[in-house]
Short mmCIF file of N, CA, C and O and ligand atoms in Angstrom, two decimals:
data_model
loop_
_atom_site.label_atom_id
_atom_site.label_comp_id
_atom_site.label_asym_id
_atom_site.label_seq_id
_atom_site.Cartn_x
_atom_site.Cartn_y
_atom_site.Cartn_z
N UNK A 1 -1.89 49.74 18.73
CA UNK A 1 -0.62 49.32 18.11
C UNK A 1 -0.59 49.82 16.69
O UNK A 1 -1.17 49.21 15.79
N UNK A 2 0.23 51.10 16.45
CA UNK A 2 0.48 51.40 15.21
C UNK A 2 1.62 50.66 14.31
O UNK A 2 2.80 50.52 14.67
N UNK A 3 1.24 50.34 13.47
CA UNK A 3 2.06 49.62 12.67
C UNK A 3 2.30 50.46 11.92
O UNK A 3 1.80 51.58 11.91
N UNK A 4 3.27 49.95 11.04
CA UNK A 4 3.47 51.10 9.84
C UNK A 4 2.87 50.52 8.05
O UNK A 4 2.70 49.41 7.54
N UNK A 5 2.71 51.70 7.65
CA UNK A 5 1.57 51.72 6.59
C UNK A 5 1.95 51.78 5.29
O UNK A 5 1.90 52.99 5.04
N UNK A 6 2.30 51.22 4.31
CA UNK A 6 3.31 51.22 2.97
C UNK A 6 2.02 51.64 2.01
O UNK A 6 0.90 51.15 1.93
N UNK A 7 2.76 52.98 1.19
CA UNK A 7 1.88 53.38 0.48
C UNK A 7 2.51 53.23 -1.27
O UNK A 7 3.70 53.23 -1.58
N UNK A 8 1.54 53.15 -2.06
CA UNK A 8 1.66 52.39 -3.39
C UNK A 8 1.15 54.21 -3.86
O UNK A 8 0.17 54.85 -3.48
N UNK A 9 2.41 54.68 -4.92
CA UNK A 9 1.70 55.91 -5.31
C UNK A 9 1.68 55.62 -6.35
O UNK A 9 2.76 55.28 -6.84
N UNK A 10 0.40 55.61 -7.23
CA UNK A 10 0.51 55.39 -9.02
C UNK A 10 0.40 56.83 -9.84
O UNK A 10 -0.31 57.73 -9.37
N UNK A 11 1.00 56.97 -10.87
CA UNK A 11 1.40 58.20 -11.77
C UNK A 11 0.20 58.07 -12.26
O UNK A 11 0.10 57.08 -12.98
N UNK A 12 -1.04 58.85 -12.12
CA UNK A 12 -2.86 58.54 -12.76
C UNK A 12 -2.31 59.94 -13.73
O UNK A 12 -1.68 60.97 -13.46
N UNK A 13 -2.87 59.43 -14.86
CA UNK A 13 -3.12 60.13 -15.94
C UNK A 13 -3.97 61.17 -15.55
O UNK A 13 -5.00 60.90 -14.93
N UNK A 14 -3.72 62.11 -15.79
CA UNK A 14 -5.31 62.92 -15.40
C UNK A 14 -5.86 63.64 -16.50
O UNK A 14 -5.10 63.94 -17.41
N UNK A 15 -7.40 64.07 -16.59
CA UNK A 15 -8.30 63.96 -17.19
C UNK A 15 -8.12 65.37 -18.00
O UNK A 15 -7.67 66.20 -17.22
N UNK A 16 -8.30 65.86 -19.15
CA UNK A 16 -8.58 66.77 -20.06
C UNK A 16 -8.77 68.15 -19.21
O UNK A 16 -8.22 69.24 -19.37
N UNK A 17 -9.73 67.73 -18.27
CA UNK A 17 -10.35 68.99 -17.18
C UNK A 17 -9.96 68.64 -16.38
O UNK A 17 -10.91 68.34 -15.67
N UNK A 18 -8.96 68.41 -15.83
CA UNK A 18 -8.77 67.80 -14.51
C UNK A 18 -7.80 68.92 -13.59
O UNK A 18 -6.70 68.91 -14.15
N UNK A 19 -7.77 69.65 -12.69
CA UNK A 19 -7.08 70.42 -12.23
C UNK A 19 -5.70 70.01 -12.05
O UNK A 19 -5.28 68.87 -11.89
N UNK A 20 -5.12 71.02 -12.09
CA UNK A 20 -3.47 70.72 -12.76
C UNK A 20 -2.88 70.30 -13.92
O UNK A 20 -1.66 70.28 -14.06
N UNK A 21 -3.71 69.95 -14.83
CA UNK A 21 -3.69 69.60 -15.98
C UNK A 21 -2.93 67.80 -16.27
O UNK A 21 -2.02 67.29 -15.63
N UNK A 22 -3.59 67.26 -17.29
CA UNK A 22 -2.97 65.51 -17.67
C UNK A 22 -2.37 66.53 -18.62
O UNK A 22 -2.60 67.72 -18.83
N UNK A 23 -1.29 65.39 -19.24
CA UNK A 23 -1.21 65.39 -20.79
C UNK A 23 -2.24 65.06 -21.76
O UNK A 23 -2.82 64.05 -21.36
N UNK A 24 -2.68 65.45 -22.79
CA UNK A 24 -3.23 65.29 -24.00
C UNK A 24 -2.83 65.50 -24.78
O UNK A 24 -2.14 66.52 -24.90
N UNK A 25 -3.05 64.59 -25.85
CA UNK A 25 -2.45 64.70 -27.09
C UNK A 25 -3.23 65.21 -28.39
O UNK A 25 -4.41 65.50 -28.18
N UNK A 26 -2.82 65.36 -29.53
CA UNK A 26 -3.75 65.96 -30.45
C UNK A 26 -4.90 65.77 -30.54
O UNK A 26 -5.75 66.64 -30.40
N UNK A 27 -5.13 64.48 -30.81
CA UNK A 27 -6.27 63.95 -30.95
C UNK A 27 -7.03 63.68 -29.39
O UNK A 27 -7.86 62.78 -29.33
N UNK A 28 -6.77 64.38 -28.32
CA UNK A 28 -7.45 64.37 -27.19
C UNK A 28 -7.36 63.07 -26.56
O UNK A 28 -8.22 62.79 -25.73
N UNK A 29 -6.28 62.08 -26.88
CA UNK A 29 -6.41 61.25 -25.69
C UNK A 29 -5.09 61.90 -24.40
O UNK A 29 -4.09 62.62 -24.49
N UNK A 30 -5.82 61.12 -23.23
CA UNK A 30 -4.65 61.16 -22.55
C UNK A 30 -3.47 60.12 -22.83
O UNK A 30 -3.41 59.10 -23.51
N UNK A 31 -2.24 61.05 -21.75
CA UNK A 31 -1.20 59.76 -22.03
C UNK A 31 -0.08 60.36 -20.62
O UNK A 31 0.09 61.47 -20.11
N UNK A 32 0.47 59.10 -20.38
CA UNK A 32 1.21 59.49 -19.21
C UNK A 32 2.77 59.30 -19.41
O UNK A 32 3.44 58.28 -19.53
N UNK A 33 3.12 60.69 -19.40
CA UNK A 33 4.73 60.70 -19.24
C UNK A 33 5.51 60.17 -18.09
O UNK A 33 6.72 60.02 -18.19
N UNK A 34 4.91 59.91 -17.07
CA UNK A 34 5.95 59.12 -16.53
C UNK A 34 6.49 57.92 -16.80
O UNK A 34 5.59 57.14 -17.11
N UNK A 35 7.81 57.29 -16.81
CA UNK A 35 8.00 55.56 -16.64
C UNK A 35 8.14 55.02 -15.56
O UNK A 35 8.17 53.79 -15.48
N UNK A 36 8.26 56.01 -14.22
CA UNK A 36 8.47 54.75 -12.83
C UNK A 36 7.05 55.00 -11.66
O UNK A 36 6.68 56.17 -11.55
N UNK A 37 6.51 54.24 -11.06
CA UNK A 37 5.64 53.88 -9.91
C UNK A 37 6.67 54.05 -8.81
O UNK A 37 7.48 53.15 -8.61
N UNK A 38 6.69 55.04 -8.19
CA UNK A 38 7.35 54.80 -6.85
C UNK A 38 6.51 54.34 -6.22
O UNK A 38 5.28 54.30 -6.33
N UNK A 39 7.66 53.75 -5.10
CA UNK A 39 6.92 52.75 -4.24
C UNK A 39 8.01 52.75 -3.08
O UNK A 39 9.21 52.56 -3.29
N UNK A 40 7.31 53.02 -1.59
CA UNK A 40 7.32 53.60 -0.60
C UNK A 40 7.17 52.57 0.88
O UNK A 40 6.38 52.30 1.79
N UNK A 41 8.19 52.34 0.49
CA UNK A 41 8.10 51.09 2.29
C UNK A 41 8.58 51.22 3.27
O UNK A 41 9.67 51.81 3.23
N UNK A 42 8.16 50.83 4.43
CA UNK A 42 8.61 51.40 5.60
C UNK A 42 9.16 49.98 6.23
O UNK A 42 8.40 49.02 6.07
N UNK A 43 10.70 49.66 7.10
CA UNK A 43 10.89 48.60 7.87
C UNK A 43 9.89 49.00 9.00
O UNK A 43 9.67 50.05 9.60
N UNK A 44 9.26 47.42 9.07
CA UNK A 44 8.37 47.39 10.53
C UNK A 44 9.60 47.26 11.74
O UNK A 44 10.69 46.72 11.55
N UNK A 45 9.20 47.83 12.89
CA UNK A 45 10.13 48.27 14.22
C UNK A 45 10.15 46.84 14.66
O UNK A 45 9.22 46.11 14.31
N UNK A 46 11.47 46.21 15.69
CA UNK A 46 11.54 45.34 15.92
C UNK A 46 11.41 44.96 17.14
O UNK A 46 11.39 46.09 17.62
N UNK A 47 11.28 44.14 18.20
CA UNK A 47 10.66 43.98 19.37
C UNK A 47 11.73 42.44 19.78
O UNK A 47 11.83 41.36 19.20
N UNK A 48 12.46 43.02 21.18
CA UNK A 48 13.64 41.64 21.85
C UNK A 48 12.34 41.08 22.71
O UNK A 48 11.43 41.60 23.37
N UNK A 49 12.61 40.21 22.48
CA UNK A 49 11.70 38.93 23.83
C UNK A 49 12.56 38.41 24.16
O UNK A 49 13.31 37.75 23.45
N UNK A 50 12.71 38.68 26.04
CA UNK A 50 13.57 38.46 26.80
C UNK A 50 12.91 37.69 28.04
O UNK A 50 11.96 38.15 28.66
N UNK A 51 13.50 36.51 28.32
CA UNK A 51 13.11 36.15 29.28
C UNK A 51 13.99 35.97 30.92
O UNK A 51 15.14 35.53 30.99
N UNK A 52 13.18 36.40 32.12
CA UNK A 52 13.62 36.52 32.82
C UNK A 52 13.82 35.43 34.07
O UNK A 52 13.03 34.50 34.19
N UNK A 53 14.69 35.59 34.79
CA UNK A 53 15.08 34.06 36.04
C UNK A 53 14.29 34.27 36.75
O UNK A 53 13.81 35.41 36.75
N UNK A 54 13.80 33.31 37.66
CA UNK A 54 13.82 33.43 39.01
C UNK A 54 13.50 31.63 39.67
O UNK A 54 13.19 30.58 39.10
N UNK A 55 13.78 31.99 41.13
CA UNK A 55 14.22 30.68 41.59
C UNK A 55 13.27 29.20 41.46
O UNK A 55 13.62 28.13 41.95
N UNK A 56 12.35 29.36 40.90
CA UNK A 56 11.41 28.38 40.86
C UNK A 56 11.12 27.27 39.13
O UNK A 56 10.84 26.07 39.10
N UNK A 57 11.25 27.89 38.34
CA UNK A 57 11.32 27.50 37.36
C UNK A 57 12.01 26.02 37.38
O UNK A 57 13.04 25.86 38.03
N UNK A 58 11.51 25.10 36.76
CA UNK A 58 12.58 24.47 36.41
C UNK A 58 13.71 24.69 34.93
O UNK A 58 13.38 25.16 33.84
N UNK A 59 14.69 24.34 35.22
CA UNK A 59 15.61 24.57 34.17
C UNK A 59 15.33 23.78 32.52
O UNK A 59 15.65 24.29 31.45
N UNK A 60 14.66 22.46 32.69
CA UNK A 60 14.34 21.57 31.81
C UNK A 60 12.96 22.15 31.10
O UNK A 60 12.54 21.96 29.95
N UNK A 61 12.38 22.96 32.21
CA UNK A 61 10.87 23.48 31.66
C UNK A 61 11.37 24.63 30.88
O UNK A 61 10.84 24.56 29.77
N UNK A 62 12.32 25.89 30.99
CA UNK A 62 12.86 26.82 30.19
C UNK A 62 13.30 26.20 28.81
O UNK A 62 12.81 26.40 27.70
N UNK A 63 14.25 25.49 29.14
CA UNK A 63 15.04 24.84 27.67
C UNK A 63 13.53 24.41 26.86
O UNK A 63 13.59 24.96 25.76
N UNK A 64 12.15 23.60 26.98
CA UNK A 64 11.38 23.35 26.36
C UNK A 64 10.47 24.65 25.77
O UNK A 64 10.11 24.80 24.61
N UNK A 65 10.21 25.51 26.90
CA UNK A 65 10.04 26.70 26.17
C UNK A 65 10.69 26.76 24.98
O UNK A 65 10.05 26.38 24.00
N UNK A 66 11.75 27.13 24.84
CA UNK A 66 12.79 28.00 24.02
C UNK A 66 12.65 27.19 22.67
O UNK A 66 12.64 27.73 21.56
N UNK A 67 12.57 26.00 22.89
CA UNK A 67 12.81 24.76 21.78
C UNK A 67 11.40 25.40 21.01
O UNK A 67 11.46 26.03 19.95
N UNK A 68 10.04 25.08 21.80
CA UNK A 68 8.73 25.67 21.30
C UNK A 68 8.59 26.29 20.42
O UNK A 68 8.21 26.13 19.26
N UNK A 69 9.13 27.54 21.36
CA UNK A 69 8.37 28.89 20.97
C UNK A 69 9.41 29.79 20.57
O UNK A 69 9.14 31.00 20.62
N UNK A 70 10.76 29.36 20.09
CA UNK A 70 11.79 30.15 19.97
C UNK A 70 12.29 29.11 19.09
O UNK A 70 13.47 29.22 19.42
N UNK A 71 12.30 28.16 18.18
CA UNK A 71 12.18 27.12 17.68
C UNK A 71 13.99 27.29 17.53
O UNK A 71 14.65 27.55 16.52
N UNK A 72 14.28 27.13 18.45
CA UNK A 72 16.10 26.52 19.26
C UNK A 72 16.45 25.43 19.42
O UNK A 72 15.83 24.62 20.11
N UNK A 73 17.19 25.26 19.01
CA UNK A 73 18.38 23.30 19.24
C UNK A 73 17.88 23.43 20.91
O UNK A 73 17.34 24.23 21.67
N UNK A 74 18.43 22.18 20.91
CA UNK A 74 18.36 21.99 22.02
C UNK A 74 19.56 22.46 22.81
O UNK A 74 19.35 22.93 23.93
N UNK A 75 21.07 22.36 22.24
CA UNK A 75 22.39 23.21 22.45
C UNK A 75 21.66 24.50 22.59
O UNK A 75 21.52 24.81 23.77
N UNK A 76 21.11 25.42 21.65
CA UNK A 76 20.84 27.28 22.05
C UNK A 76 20.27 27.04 22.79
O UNK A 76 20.83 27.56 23.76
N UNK A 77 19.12 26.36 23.25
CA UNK A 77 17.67 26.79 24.21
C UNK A 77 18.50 26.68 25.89
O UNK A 77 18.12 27.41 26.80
N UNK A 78 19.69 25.63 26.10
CA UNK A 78 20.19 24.96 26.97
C UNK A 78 20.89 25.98 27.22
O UNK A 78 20.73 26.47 28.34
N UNK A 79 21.68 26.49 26.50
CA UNK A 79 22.94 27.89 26.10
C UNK A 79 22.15 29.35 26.54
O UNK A 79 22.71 30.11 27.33
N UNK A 80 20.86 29.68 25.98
CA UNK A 80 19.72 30.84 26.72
C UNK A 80 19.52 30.92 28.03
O UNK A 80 19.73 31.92 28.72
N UNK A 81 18.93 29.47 28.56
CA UNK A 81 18.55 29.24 29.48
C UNK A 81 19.53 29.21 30.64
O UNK A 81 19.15 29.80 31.65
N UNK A 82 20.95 28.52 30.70
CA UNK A 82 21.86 28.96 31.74
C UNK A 82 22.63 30.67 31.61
O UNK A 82 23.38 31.23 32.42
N UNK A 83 22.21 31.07 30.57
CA UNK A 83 22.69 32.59 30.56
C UNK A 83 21.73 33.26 31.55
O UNK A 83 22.02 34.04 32.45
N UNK A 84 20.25 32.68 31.12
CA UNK A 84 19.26 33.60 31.98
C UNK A 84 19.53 33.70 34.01
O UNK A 84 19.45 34.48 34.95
N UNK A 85 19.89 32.22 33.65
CA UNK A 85 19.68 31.29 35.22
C UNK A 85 21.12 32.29 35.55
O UNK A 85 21.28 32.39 36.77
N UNK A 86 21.86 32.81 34.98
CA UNK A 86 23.20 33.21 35.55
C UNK A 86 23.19 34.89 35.63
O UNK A 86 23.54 35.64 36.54
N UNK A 87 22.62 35.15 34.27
CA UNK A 87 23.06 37.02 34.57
C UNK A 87 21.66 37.85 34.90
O UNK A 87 21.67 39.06 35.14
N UNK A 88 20.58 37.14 34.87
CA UNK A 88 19.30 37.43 35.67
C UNK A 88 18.28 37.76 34.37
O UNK A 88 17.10 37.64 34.72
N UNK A 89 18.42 38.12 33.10
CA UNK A 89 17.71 38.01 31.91
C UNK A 89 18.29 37.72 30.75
O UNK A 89 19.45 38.11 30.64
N UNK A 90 17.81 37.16 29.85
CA UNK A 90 18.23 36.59 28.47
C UNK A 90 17.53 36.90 27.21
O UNK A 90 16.34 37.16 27.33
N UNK A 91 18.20 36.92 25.62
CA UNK A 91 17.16 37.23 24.93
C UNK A 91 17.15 35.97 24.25
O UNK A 91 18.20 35.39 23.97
N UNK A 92 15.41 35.31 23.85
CA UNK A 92 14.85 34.52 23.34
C UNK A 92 15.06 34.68 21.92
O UNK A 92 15.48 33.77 21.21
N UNK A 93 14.67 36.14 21.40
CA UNK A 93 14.82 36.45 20.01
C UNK A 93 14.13 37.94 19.35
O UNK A 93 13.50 38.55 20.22
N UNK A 94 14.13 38.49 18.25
CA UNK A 94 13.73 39.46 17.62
C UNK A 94 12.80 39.45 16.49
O UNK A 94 13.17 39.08 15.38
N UNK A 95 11.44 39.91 16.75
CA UNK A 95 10.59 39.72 15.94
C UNK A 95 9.53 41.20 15.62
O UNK A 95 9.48 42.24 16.28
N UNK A 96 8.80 40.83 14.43
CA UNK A 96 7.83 42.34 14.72
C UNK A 96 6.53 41.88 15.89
O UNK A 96 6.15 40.86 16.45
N UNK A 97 6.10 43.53 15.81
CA UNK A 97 5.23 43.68 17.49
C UNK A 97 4.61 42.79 17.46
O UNK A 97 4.74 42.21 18.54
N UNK A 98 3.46 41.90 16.36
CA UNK A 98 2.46 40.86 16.82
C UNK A 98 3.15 39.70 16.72
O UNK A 98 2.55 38.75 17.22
N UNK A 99 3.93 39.51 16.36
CA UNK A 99 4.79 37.81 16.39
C UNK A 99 5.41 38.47 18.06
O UNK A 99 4.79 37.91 18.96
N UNK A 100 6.35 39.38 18.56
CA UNK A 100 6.47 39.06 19.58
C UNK A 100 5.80 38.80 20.83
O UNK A 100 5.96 37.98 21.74
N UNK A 101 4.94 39.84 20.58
CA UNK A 101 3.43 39.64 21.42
C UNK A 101 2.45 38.25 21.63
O UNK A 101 1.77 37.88 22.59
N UNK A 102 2.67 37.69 20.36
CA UNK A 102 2.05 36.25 20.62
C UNK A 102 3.31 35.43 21.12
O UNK A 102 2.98 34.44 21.78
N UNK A 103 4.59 35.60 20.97
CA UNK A 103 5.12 34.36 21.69
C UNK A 103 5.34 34.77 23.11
O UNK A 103 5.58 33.80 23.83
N UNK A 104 5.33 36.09 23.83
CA UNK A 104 5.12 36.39 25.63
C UNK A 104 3.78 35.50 25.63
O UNK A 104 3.83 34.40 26.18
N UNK A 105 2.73 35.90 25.10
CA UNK A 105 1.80 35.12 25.17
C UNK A 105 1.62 33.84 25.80
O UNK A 105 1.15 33.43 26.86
N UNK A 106 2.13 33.36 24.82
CA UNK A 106 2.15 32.18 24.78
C UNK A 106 3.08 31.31 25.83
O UNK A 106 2.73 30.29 26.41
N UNK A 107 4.48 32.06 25.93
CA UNK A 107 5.39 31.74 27.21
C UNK A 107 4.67 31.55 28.72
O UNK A 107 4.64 30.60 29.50
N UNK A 108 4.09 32.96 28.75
CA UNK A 108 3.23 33.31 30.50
C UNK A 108 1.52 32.24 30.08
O UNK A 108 0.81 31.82 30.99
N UNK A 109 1.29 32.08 29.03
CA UNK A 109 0.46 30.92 29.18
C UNK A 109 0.84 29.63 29.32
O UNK A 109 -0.14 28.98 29.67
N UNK A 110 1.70 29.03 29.22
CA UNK A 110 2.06 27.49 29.34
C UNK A 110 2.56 27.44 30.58
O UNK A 110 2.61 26.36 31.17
N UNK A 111 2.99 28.53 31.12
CA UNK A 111 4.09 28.74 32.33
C UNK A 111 2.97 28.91 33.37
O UNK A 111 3.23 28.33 34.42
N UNK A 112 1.69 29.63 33.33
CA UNK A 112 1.07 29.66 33.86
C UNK A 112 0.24 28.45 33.75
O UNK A 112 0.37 27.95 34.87
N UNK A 113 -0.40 27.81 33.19
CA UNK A 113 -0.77 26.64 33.07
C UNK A 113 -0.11 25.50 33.69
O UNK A 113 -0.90 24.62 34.03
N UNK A 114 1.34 25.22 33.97
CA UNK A 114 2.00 24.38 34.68
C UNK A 114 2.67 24.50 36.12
O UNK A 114 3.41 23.68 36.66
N UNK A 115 2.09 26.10 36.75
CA UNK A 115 1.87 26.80 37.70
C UNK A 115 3.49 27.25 38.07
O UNK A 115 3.69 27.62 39.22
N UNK A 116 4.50 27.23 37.24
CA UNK A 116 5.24 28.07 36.78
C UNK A 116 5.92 29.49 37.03
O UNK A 116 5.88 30.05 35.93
N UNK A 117 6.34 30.08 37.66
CA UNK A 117 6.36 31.55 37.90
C UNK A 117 7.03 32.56 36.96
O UNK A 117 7.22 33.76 37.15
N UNK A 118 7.42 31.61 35.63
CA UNK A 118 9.03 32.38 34.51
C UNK A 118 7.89 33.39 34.38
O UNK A 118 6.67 33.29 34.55
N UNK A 119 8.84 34.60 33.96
CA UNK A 119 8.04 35.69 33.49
C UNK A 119 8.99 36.04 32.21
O UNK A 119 10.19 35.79 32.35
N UNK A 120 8.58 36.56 31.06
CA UNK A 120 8.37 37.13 30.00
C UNK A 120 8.37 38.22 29.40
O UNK A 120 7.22 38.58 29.17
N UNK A 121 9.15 38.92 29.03
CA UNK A 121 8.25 40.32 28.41
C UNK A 121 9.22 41.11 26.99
O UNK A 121 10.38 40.72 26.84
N UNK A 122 8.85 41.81 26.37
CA UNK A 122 9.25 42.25 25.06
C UNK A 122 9.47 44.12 25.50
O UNK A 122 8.88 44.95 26.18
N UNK A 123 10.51 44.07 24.75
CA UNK A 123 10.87 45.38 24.56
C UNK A 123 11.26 45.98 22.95
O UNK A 123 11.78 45.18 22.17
N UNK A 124 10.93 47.74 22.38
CA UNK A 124 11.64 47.84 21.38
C UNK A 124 13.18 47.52 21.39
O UNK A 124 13.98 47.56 22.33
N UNK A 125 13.37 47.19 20.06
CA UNK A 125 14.67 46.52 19.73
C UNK A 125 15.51 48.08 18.66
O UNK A 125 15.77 47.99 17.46
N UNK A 126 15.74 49.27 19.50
CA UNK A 126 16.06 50.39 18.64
C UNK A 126 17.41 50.28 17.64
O UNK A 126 17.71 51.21 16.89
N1 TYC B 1 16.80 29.69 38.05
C1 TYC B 1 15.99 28.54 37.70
C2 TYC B 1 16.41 27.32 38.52
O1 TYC B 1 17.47 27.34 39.11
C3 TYC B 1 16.11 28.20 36.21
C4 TYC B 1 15.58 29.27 35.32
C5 TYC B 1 16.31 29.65 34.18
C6 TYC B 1 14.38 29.89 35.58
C7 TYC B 1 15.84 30.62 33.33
C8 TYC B 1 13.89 30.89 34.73
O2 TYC B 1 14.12 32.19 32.74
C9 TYC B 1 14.63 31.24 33.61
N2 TYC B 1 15.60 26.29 38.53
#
């Protein structure tokens, strides 16, 4: 999982001998003409967690999901959950790759734990 990598470029004075030459001044110190630090950030990519129907679930066990792990009223989680139960998938929400990755996680673990069949899964959000 590549994430993306924000790089900090600082304006370094460079040295008397230094290839490419610093500034120096008369008296041989250095000194740096620049006034700004650029600075270089990248938006991290975003990831839909969507959850999907099928006939076994209970409906009361989805809505508690959602409340959980999607931290939803009880109106949205109720509002998700008959969208899912109706057009066959729904989205939970939009997060970066390791926050979405831990809440599938965490969904197909509780779901699996209460022997459950909802399934789960994340896609890029382009
Ligand atoms: N279809 C399920 C039922 O009728 C309810 C349900 C809704 C299941 C959403 C999964 O992601 C889901 N009990």
């Amino acid at each position: 999982m590549s994430q993306g990598v924000s790089f900090i470029q600082m304006n370094q004075p460079a040295g008397p001998g230094a290839p490419g030459g610093g500034n120096t001044g008369d008296d041989g110190t250095d000194f740096d003409l620049s006034t700004q630090t650029r600075v270089r950030t990248k938006k991290p990519s975003l990831y839909r967690v969507l959850l999907l129907n099928d006939d076994y679930t209970p409906m009361e066990f989805v809505v508690h999901i959602l409340e959980r792990f999607f931290n939803r009223s009880r109106e949205q989680a109720t509002r998700i959950m008959l969208h899912v139960h109706q057009k066959g998938v729904g989205l939970c929400g939009v997060y970066t790759f390791e926050v979405a990755e831990t809440k599938v996680a965490q969904v197909l673990d509780l779901a699996k734990r209460h022997e459950h069949p909802l399934q789960c899964v994340m896609e890029k959000d382009d």
